[in-house]
PDB file of C-alpha atoms in Angstrom:
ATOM      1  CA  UNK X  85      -1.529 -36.893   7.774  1.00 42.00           C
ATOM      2  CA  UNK X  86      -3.801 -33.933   7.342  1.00 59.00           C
ATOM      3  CA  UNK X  87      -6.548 -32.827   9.796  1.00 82.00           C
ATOM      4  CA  UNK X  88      -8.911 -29.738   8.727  1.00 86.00           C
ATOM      5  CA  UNK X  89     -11.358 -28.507  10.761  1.00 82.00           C
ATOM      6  CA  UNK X  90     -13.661 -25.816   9.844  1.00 85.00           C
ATOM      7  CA  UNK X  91     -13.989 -23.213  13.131  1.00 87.00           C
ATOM      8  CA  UNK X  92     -16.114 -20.551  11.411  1.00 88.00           C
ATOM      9  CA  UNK X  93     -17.695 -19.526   8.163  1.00 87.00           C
ATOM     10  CA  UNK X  94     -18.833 -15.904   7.072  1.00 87.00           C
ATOM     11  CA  UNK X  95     -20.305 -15.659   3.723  1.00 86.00           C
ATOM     12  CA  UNK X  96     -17.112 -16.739   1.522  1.00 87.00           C
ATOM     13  CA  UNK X  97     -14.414 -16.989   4.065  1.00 90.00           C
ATOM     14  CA  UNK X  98     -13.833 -19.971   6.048  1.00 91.00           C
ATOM     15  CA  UNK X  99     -11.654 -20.227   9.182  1.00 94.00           C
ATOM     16  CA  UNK X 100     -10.044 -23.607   9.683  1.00 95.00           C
ATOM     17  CA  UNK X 101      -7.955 -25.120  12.040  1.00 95.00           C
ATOM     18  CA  UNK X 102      -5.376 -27.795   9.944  1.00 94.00           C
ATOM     19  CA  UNK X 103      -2.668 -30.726  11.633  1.00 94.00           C
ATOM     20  CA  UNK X 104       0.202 -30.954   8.630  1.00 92.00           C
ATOM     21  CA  UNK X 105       3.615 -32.016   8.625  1.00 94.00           C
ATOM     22  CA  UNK X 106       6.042 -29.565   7.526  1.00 96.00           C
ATOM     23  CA  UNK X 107       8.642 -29.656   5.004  1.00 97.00           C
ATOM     24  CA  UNK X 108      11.232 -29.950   8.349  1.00 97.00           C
ATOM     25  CA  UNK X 109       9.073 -33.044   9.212  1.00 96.00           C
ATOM     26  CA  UNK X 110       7.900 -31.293  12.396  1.00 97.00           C
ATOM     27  CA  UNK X 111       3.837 -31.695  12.824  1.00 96.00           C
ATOM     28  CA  UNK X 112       1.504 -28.919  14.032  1.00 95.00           C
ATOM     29  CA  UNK X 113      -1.445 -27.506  13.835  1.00 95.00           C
ATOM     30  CA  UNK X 114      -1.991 -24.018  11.887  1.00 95.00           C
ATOM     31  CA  UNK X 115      -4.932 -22.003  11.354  1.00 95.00           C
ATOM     32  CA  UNK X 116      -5.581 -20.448   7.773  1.00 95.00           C
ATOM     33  CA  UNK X 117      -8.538 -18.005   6.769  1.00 94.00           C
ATOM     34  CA  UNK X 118      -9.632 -19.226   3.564  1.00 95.00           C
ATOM     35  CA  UNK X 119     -10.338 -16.772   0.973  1.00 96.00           C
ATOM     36  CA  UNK X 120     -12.001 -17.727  -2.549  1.00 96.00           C
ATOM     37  CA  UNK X 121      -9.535 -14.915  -4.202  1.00 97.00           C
ATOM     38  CA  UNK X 122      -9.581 -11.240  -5.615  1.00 98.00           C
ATOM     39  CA  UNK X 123      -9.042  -9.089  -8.567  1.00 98.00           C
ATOM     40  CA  UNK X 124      -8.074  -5.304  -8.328  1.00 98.00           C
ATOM     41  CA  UNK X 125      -7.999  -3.236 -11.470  1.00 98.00           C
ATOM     42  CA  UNK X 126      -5.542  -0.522 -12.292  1.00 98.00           C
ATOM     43  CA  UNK X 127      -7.889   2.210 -14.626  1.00 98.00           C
ATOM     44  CA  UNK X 128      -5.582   4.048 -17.219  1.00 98.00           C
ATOM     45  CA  UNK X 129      -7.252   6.754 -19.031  1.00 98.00           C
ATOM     46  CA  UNK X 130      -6.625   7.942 -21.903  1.00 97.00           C
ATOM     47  CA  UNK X 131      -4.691  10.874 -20.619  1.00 97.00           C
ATOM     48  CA  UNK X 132      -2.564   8.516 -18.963  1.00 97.00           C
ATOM     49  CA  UNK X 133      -3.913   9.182 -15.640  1.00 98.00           C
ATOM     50  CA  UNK X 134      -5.254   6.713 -13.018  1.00 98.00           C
ATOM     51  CA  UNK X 135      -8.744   6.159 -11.206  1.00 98.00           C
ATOM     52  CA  UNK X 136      -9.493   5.310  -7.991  1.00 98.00           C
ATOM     53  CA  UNK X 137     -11.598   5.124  -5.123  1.00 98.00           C
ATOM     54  CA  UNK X 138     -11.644   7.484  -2.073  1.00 98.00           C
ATOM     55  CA  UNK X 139     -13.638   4.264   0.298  1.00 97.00           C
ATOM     56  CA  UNK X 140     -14.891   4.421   3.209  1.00 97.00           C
ATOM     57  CA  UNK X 141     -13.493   1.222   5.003  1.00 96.00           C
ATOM     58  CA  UNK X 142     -15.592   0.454   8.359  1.00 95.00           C
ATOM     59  CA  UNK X 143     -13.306  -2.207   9.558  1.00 94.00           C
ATOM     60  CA  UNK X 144     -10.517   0.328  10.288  1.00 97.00           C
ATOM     61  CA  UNK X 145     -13.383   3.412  10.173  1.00 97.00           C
ATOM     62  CA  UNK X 146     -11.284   5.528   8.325  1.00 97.00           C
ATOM     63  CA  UNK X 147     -11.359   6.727   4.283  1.00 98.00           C
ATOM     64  CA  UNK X 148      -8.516   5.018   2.019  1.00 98.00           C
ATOM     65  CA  UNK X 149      -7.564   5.754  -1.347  1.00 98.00           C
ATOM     66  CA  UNK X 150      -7.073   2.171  -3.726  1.00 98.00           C
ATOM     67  CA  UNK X 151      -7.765   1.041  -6.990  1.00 98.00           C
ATOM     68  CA  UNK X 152     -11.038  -1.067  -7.482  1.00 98.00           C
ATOM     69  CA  UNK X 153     -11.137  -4.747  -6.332  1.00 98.00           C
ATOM     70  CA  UNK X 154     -13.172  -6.751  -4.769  1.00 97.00           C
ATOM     71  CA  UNK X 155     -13.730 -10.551  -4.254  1.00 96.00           C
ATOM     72  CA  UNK X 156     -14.433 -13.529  -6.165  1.00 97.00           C
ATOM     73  CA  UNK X 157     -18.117 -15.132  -6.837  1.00 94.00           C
ATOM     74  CA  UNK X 158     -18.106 -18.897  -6.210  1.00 91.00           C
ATOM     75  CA  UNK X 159     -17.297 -20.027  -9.706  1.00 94.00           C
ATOM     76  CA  UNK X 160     -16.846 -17.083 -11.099  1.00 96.00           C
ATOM     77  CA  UNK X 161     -14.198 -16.726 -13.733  1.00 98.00           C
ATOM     78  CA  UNK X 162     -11.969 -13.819 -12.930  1.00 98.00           C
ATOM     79  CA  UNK X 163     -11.477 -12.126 -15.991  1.00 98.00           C
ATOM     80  CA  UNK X 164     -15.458 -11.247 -15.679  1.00 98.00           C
ATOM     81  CA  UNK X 165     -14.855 -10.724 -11.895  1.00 98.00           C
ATOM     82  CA  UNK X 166     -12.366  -7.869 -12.851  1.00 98.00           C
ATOM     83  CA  UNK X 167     -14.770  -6.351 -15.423  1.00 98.00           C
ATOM     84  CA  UNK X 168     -17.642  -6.641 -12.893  1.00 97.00           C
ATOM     85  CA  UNK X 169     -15.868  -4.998 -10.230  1.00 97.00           C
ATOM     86  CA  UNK X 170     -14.691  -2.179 -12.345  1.00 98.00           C
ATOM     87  CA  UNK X 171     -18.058  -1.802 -13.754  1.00 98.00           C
ATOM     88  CA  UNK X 172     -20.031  -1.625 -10.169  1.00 97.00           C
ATOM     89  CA  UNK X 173     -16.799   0.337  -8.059  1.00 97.00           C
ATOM     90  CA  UNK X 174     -15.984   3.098 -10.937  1.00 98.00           C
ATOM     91  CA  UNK X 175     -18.840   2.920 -13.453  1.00 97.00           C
ATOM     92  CA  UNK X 176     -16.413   2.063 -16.261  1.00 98.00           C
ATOM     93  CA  UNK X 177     -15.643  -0.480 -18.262  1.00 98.00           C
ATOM     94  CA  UNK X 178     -12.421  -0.920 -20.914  1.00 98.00           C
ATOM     95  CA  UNK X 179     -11.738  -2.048 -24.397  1.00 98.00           C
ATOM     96  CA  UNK X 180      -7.949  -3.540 -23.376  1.00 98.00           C
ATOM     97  CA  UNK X 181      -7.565  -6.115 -20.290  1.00 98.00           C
ATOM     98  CA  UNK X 182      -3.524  -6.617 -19.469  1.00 98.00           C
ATOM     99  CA  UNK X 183      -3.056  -9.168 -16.346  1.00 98.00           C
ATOM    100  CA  UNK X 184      -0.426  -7.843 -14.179  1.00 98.00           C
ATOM    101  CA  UNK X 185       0.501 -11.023 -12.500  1.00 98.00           C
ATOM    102  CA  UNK X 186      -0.697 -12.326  -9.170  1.00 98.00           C
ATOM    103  CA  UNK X 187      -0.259 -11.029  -5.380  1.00 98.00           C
ATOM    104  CA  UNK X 188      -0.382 -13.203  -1.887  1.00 98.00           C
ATOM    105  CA  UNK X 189      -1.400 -10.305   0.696  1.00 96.00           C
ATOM    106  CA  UNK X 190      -1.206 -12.613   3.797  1.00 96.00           C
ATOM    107  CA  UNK X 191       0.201 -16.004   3.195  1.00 96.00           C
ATOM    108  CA  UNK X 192       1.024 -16.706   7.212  1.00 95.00           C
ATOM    109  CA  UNK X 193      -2.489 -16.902   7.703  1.00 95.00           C
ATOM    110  CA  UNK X 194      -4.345 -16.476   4.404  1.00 96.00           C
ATOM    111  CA  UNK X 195      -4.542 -18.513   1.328  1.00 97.00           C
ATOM    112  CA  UNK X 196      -5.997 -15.437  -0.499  1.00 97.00           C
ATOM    113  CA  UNK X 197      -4.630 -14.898  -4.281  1.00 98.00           C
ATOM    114  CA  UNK X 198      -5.266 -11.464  -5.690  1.00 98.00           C
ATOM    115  CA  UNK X 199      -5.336 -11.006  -9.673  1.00 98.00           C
ATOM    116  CA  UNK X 200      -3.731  -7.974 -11.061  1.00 98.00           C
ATOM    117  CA  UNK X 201      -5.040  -5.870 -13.980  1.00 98.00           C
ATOM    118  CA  UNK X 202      -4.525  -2.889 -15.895  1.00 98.00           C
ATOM    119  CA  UNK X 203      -7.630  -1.755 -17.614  1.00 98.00           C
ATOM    120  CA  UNK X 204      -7.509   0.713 -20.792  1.00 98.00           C
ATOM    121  CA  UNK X 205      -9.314   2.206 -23.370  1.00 98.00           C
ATOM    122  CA  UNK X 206     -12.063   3.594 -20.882  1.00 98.00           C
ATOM    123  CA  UNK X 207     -15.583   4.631 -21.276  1.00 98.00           C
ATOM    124  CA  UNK X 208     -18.905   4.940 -18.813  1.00 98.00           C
ATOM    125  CA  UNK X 209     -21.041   2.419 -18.088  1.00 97.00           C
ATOM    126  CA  UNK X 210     -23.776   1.925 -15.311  1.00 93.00           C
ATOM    127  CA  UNK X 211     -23.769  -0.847 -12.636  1.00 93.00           C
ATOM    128  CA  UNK X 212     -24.963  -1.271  -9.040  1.00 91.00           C
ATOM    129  CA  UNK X 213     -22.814  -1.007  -6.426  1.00 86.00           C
ATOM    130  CA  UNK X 214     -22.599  -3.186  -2.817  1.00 85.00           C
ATOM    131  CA  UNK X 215     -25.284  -1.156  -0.714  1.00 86.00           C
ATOM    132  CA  UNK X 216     -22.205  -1.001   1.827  1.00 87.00           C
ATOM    133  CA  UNK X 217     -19.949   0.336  -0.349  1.00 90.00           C
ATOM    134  CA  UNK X 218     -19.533   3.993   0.263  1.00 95.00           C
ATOM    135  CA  UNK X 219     -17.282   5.278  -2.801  1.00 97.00           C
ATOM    136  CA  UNK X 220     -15.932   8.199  -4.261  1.00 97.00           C
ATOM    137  CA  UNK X 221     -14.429   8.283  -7.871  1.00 98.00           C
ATOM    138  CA  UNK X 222     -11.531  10.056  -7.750  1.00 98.00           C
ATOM    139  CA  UNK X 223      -8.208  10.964 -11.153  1.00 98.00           C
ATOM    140  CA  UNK X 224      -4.612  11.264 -10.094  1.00 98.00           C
ATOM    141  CA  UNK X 225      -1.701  11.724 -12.310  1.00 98.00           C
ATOM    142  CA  UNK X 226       1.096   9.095 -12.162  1.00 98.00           C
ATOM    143  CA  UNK X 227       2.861  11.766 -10.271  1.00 98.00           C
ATOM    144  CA  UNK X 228       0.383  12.511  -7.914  1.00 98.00           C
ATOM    145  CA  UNK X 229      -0.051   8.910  -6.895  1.00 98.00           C
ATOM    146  CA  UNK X 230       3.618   8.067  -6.724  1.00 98.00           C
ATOM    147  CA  UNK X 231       4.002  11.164  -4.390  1.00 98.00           C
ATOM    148  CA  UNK X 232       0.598   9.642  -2.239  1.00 98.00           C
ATOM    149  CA  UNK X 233       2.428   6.597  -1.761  1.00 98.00           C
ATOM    150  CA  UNK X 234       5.577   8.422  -0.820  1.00 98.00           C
ATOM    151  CA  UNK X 235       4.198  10.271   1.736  1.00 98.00           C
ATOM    152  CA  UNK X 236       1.893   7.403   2.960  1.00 98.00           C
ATOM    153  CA  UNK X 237      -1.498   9.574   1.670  1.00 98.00           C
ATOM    154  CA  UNK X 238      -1.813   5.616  -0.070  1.00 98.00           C
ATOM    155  CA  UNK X 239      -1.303   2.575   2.697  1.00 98.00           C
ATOM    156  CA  UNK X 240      -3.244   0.178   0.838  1.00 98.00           C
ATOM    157  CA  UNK X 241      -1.367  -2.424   0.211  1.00 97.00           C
ATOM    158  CA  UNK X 242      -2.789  -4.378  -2.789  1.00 98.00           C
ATOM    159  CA  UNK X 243      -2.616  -0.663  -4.364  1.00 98.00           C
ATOM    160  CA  UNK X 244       0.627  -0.486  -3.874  1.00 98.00           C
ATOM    161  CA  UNK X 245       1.510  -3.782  -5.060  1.00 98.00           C
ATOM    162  CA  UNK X 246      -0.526  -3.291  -7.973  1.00 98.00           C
ATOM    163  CA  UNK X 247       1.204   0.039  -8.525  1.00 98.00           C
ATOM    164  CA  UNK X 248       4.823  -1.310  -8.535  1.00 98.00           C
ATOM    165  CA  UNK X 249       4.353  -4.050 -10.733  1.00 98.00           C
ATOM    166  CA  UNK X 250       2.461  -1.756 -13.890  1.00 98.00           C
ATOM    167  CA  UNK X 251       5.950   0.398 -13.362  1.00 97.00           C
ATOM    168  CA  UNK X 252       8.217  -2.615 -13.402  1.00 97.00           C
ATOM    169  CA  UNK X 253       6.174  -3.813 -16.237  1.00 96.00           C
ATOM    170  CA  UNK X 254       6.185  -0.513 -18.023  1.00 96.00           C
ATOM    171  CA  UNK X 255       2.578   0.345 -18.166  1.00 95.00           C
ATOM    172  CA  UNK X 256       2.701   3.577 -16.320  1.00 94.00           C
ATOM    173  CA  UNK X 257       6.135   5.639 -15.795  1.00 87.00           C
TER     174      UNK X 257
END
């Protein structure tokens, strides 16, 4: 029999405290942040080169280099979350939307789901951003950003995630 009880809730996240049965038919109690989901976006210009964000990141107080994401609206459907984002984070939008696939980030203690995309066909648009959001748009080469991952210059890991799977799938070599 399950048990959830809510411990604390911060805007869209939700931390609570759960007595299930496992598949082993031991029962215990397990704590899981919930997380109403994300969508990062992968920007391919024309030139074949990639956009993304130099961030400021207060929680570990330190700048990070990543593709844009950000989290889900109540509701909101995530194709237009993905647009959105891109649209406030890079002041772009795109012509061609490819879904990458999905990523879990922290399933021991998270039930977040992250939605992948590759954006294309690129052009400026205006939108406001998060008044704590302190961005810088930044263009790497494939190279460049295969050679920041390398030599850990990139440690995000939904970025690198994201990154992997557009190679496996072809979308950037």
């Amino acid at each position: 029999m399950e048990n959830v009880a809510p411990l604390f809730a911060w805007k869209r996240f939700t931390l609570e405290e759960e007595t299930l049965t496992l598949p082993n038919g031991l029962t215990t109690k397990h704590v899981t942040l919930t997380h109403p989901g994300a969508v990062l976006i992968i920007p391919i210009t024309d030139n074949n080169t990639l956009i993304l964000l130099r961030q400021y990141r207060p929680s570990i107080k330190q700048w990070i280099y990543e593709f844009p994401a950000g989290t889900l609206e109540s509701g909101e459907d995530i194709a237009l979350c993905a647009q959105r984002e891109l649209a406030e984070e890079a002041q772009l939008q795109a012509k061609e939307w490819l879904a990458l696939g999905e990523s879990m980030p922290a399933p021991g203690f998270c039930n977040e789901v992250q939605y992948l995309f590759a954006a294309k066909g690129l052009s400026p648009c205006h939108a406001e951003m998060d008044d704590d959001e302190v961005i810088e748009v930044v263009e790497f080469s494939i190279e460049q950003v295969k050679a920041m991952i390398a030599g850990n210059e990139i440690q995000d890991s939904k970025t690198i995630v994201a990154f992997c799977r557009a190679q496996l799938l072809g979308l950037i070599t």
